[in-house]
Coordinates of C-alpha atoms and ligand atoms in Angstrom, one line a residue:
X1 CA -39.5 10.5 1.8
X2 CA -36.5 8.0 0.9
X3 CA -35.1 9.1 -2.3
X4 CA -32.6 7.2 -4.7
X5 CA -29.9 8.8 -2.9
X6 CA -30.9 7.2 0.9
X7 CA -31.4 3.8 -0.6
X8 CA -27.8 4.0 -2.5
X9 CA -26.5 5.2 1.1
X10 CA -28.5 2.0 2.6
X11 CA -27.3 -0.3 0.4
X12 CA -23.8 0.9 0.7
X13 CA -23.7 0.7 4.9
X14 CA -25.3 -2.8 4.2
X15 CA -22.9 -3.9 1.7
X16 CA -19.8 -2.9 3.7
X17 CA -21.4 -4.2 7.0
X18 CA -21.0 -7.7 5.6
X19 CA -17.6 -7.2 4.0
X20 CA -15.5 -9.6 6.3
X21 CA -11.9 -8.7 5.3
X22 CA -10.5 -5.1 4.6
X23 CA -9.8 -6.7 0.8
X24 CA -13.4 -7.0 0.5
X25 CA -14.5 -4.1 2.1
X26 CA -12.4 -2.0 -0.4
X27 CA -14.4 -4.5 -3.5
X28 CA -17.5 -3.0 -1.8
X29 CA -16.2 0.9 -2.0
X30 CA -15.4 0.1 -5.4
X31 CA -19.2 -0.4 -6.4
X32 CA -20.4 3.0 -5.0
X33 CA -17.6 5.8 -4.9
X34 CA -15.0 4.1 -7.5
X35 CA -14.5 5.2 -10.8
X36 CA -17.4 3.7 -12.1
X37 CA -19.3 3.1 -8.7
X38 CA -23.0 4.5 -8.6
X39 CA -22.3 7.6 -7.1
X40 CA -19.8 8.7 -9.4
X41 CA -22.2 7.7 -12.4
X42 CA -25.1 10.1 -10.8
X43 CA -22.3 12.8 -10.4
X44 CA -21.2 12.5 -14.3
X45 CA -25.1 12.5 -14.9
X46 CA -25.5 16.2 -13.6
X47 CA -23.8 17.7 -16.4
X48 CA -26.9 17.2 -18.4
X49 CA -29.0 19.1 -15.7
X50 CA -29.9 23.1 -15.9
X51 CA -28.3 25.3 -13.6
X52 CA -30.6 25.2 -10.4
X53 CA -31.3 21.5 -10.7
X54 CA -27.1 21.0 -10.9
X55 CA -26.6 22.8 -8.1
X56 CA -29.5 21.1 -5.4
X57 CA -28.8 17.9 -7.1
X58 CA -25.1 18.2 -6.7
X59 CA -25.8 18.9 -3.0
X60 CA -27.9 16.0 -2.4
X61 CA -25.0 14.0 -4.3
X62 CA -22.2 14.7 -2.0
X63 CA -23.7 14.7 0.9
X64 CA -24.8 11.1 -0.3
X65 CA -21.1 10.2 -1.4
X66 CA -20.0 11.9 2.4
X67 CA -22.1 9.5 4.3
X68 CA -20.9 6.5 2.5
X69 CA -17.6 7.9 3.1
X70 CA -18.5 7.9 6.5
X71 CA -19.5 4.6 7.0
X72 CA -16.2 3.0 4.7
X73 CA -14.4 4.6 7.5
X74 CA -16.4 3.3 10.0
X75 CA -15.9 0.1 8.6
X76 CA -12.1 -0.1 7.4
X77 CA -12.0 1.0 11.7
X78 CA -14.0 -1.9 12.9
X79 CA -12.4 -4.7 10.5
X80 CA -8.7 -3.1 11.5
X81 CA -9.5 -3.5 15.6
X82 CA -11.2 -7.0 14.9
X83 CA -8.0 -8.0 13.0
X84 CA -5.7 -6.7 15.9
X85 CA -7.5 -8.4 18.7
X86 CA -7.1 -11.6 16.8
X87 CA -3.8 -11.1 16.6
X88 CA -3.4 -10.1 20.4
X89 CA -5.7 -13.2 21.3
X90 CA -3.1 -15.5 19.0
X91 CA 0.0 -13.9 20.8
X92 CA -1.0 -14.3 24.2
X93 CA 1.5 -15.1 27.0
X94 CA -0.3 -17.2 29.7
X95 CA 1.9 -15.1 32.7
X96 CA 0.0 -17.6 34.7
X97 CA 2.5 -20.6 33.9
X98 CA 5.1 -21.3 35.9
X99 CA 8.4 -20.6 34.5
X100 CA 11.4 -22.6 34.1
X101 CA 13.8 -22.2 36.9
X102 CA 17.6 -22.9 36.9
X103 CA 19.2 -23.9 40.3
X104 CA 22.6 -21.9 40.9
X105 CA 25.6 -24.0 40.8
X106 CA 28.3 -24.9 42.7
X107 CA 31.7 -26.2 43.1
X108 CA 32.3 -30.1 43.2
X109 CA 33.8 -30.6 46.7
X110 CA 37.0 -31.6 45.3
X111 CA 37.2 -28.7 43.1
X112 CA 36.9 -26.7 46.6
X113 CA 40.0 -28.3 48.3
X114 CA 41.8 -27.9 45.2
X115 CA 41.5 -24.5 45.1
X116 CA 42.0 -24.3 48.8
X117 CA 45.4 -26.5 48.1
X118 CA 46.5 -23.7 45.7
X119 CA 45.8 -20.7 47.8
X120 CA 47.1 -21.9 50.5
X121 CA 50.5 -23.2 48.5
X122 CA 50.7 -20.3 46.2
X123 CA 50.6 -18.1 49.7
X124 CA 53.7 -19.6 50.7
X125 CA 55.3 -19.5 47.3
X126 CA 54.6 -22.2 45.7
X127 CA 53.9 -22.1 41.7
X128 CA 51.1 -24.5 40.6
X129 CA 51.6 -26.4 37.4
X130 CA 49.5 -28.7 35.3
X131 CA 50.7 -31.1 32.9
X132 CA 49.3 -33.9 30.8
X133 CA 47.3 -37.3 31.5
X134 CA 48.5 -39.2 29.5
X135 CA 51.9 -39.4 29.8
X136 CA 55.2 -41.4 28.2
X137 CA 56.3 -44.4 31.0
X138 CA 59.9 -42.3 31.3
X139 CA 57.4 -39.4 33.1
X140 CA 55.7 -41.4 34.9
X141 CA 58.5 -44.4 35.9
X142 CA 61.5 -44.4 34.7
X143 CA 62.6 -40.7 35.4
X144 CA 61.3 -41.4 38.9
X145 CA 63.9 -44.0 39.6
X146 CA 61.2 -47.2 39.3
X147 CA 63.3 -50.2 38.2
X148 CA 62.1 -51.7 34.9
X149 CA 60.2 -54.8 36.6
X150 CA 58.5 -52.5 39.4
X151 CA 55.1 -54.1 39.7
X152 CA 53.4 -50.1 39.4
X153 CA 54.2 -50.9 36.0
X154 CA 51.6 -53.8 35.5
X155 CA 49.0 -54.0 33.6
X156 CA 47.1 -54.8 36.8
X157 CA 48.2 -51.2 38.6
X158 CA 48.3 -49.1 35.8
X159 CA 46.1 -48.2 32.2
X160 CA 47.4 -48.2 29.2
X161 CA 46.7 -46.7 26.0
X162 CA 47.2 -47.8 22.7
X163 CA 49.8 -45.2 21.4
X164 CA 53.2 -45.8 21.5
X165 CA 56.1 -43.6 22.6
X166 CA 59.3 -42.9 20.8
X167 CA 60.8 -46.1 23.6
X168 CA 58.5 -48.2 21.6
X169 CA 56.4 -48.2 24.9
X170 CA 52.9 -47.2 25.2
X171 CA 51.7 -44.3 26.8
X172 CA 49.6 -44.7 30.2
X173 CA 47.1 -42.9 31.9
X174 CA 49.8 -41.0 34.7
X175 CA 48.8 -43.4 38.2
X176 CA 50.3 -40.0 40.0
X177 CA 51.2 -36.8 39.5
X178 CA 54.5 -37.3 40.3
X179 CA 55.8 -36.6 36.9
X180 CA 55.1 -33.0 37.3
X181 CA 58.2 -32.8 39.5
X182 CA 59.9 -33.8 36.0
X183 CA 58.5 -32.0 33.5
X184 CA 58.4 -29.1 36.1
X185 CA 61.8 -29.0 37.0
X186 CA 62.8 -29.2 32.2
X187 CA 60.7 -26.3 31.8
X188 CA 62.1 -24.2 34.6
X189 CA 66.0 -24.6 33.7
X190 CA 64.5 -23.6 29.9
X191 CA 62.8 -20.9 31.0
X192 CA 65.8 -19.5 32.9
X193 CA 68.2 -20.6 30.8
X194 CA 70.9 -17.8 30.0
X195 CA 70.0 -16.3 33.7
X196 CA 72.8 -15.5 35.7
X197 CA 70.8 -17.7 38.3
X198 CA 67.8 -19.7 38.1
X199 CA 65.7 -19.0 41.0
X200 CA 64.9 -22.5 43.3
X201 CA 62.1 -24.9 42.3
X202 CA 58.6 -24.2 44.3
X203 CA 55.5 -26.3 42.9
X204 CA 52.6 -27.8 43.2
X205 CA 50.3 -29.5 40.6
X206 CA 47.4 -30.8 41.2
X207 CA 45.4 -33.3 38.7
X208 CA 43.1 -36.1 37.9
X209 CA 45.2 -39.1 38.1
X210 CA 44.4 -43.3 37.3
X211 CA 44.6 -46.6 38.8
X212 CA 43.7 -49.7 38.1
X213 CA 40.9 -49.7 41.2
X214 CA 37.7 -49.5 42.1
X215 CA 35.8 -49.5 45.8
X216 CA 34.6 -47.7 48.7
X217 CA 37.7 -45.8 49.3
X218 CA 39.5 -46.0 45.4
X219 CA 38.3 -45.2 42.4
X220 CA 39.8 -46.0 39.0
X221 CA 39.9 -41.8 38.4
X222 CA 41.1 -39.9 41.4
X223 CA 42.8 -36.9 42.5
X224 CA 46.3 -36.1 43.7
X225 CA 48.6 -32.9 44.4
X226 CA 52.5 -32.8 43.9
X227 CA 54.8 -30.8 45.9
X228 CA 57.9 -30.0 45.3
X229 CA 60.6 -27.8 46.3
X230 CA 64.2 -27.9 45.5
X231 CA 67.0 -25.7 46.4
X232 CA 70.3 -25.0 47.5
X233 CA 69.4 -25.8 51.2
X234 CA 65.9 -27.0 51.3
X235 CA 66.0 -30.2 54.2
X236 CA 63.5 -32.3 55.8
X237 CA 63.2 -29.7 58.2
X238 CA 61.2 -27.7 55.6
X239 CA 58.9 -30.2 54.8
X240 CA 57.6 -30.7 58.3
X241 CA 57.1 -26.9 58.6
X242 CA 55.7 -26.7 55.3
X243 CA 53.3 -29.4 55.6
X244 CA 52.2 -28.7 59.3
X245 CA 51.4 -25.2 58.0
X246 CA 49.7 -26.9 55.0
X247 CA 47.3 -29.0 57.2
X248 CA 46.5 -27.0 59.9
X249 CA 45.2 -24.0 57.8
X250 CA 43.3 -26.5 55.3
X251 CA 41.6 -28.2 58.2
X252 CA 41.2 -24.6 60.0
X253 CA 42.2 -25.7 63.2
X254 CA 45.7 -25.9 65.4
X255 CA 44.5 -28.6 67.1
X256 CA 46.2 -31.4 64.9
X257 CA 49.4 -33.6 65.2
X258 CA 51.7 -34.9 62.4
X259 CA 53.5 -37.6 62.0
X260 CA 56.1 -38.8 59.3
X261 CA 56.0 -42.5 59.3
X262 CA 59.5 -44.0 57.6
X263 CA 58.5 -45.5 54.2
X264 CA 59.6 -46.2 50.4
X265 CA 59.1 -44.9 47.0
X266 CA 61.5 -45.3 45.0
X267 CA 62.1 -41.6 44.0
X268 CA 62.9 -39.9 47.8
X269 CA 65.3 -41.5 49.9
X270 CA 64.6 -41.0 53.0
X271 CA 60.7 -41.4 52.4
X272 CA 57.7 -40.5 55.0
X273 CA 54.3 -41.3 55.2
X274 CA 52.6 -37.9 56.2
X275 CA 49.9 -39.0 59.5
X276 CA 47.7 -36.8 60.6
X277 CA 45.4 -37.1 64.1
X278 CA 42.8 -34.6 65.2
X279 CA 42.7 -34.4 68.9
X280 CA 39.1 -33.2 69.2
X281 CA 35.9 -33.8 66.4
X282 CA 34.9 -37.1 65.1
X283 CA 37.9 -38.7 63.8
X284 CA 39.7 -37.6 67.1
X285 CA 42.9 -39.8 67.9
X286 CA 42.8 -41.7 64.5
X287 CA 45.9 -41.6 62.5
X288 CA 44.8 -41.0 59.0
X289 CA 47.2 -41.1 56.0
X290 CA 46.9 -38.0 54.0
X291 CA 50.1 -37.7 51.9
X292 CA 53.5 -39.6 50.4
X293 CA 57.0 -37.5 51.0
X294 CA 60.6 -37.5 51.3
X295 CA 63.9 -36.1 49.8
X296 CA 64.2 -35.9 46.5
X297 CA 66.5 -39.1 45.2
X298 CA 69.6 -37.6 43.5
X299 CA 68.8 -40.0 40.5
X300 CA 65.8 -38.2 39.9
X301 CA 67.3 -34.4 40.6
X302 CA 69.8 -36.1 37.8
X303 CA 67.2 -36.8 35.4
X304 CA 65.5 -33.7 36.2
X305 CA 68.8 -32.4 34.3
X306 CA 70.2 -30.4 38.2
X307 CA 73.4 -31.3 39.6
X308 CA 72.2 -33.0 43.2
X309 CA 75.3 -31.9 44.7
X310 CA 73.7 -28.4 44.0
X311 CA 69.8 -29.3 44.2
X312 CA 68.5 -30.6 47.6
X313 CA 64.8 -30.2 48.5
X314 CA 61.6 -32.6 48.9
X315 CA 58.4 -33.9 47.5
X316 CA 55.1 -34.9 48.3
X317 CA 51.8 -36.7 46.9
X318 CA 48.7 -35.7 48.6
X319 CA 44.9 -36.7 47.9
X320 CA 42.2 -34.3 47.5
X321 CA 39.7 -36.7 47.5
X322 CA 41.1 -38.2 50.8
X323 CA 41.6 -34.3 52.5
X324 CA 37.9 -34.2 51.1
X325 CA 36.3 -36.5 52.9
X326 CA 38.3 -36.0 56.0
X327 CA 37.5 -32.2 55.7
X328 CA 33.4 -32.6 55.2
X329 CA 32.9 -36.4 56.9
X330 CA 32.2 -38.2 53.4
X331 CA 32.3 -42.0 54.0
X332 CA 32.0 -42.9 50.4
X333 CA 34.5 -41.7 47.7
X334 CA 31.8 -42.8 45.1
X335 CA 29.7 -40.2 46.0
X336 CA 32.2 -38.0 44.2
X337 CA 31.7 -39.5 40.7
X338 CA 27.5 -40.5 40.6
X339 CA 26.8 -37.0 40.3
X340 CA 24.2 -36.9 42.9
X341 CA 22.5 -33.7 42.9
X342 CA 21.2 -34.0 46.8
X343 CA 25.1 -35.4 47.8
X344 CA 26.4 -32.3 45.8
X345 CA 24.3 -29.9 47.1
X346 CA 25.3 -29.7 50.7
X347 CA 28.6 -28.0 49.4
X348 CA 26.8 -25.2 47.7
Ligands
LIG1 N1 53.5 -40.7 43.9 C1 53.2 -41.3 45.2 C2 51.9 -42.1 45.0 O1 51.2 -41.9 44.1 C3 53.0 -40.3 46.2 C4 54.3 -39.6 46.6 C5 55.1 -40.1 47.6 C6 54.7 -38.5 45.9 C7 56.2 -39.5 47.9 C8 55.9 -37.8 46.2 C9 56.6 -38.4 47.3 O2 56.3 -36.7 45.6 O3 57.8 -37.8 47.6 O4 51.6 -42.9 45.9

């Protein structure tokens, strides 16, 4: 027999069956087992019972209020895992999709011969120095003994900025890293200024350098590396070594001839075209120009601020891009600069 009690259950499991949201569901409790829910009305009701009836009545109650109990936990369950498989089917990763890869990097070829250059120098003493681009035209001509009208002063050969020096001359973009022999040579009688002796000057320095110039084989932004090395005794003799040494471990192979071809610049007097010639390979028994040398003028050791009846030594202007391309067979220094990933590559 269904009694008041079974249909108050009924209409409770009903009621909280259809409560969509754990708000409403708790509405829903509210209604039977809150404070004035119809439960708790029948229990207040008992009071008014006699002793026996209280107590089967009071039975029949609770057991009433325990199901519904029941079935509000039931619920609160069912809307709580509903609610979290939402949120799970919302937050999904798709492990399916195919990520986003990055490709390792690599060194620019240049970047490799420079650092080659510099191991290779700084293994046989040399320091390695970097100094500014845009430099004053005393660095970069008149300190290097170029007469005022020399045509590497043009405005054809060489940029300019539009800042000007102290001279009342503007700055320039450096067309070599000669300067660095310079503004080497001022910091290191600084730095050892108050020295009972100032150890011998042994540099290189490498940098980007600019010339009014732009094909196959130049490009208005390019690279060179000074050398320089001054002493009390340093001769021609130590350039040959030095340089022989120089090219045969960057090329990684004895099988290589140098020549120093008589030449001018107007800061080494005498002055030598550096030649080299592979006698096996590709390029075999071509002459290919690879560097600028000679002693060091005593005009420049002068402005250098040395004595040149104390300070002997040479210098000479190499280019990385050139030692590049002999190095890896690149015919086309613009492949340098377009930033070709499938050029660039290949030196991975
Ligand atoms: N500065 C020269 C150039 O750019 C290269 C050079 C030649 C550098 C002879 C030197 C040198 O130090 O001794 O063409």
């Amino acid at each position: 027999m269904t009694t008041d009690l079974d249909s108050i259950v009924a209409s409770a499991r009903e009621a909280f069956g259809q409560a969509p949201t754990p708000a409403e569901l708790e509405n829903a409790k509210a209604q039977f087992i809150g404070k004035s829910g119809r439960i708790t009305e029948l229990m207040k009701g008992l009071a008014a019972l006699a002793v026996d009836e209280k107590k089967s009545r009071g039975a029949a109650i609770n057991q009433a209020k325990q199901a519904i109990e029941a079935a509000l936990a039931e619920r609160r369950q069912a809307l709580a895992d509903q609610e979290l498989e939402l949120q799970l089917k919302a937050e999904a990763l798709d492990v399916s999709l195919p990520g986003r890869q990055r490709e390792p990097g690599g060194l620019h070829p240049v970047m490799r011969t420079m650092e080659r250059i510099e191991q290779i120098f700084a293994s046989m003493g040399f320091d390695v120095a970097d100094g500014p681009e845009v430099e004053s035209d005393w660095h970069s001509f008149t300190s290097l003994n170029n007469p005022p009208n020399h045509p590497a002063r043009s405005m054809q050969d060489t940029f300019y900025v539009d800042i000007q020096g102290d001279d009342g001359i503007p700055y320039n973009l450096r067309p070599h890293t000669s300067p660095m022999q310079v503004r080497y040579a001022h910091a290191h009688i600084k730095k050892y200024a108050g020295h009972a002796v100032m150890p011998e000057i042994r540099v290189i320095a490498p940098g980007r350098t600019y010339r009014v110039d732009s094909d196959a084989t130049h490009s208005p932004m390019f690279h060179q590396c000074e050398g320089l090395w001054l002493g009390e005794n340093v001769s021609f003799k130590d350039l040959k070594v030095v340089f022989t040494d120089f090219c045969r471990r960057f090329f990684e192979s004895d099988d290589l001839q140098l020549r120093f071809r008589p030449s001018f610049f107007p800061f080494t007097e005498p002055s030598a075209e550096i030649d080299i010639q592979f006698r096996h390979g590709p390029l075999a028994g071509k002459w290919l120009e690879v560097a600028g040398s000679g002693q060091v003028h005593p005009q420049v050791v002068r402005n250098m601020g040395l004595d040149p009846e104390q300070f002997i030594g040479f210098a000479f202007g190499m280019g990385p891009d050139r030692l590049t391309m002999l190095r890896y067979g690149v015919n086309d220094l613009r492949l340098y600069f377009e930033g070709d990933i499938r050029f660039l590559k290949q030196f991975r």
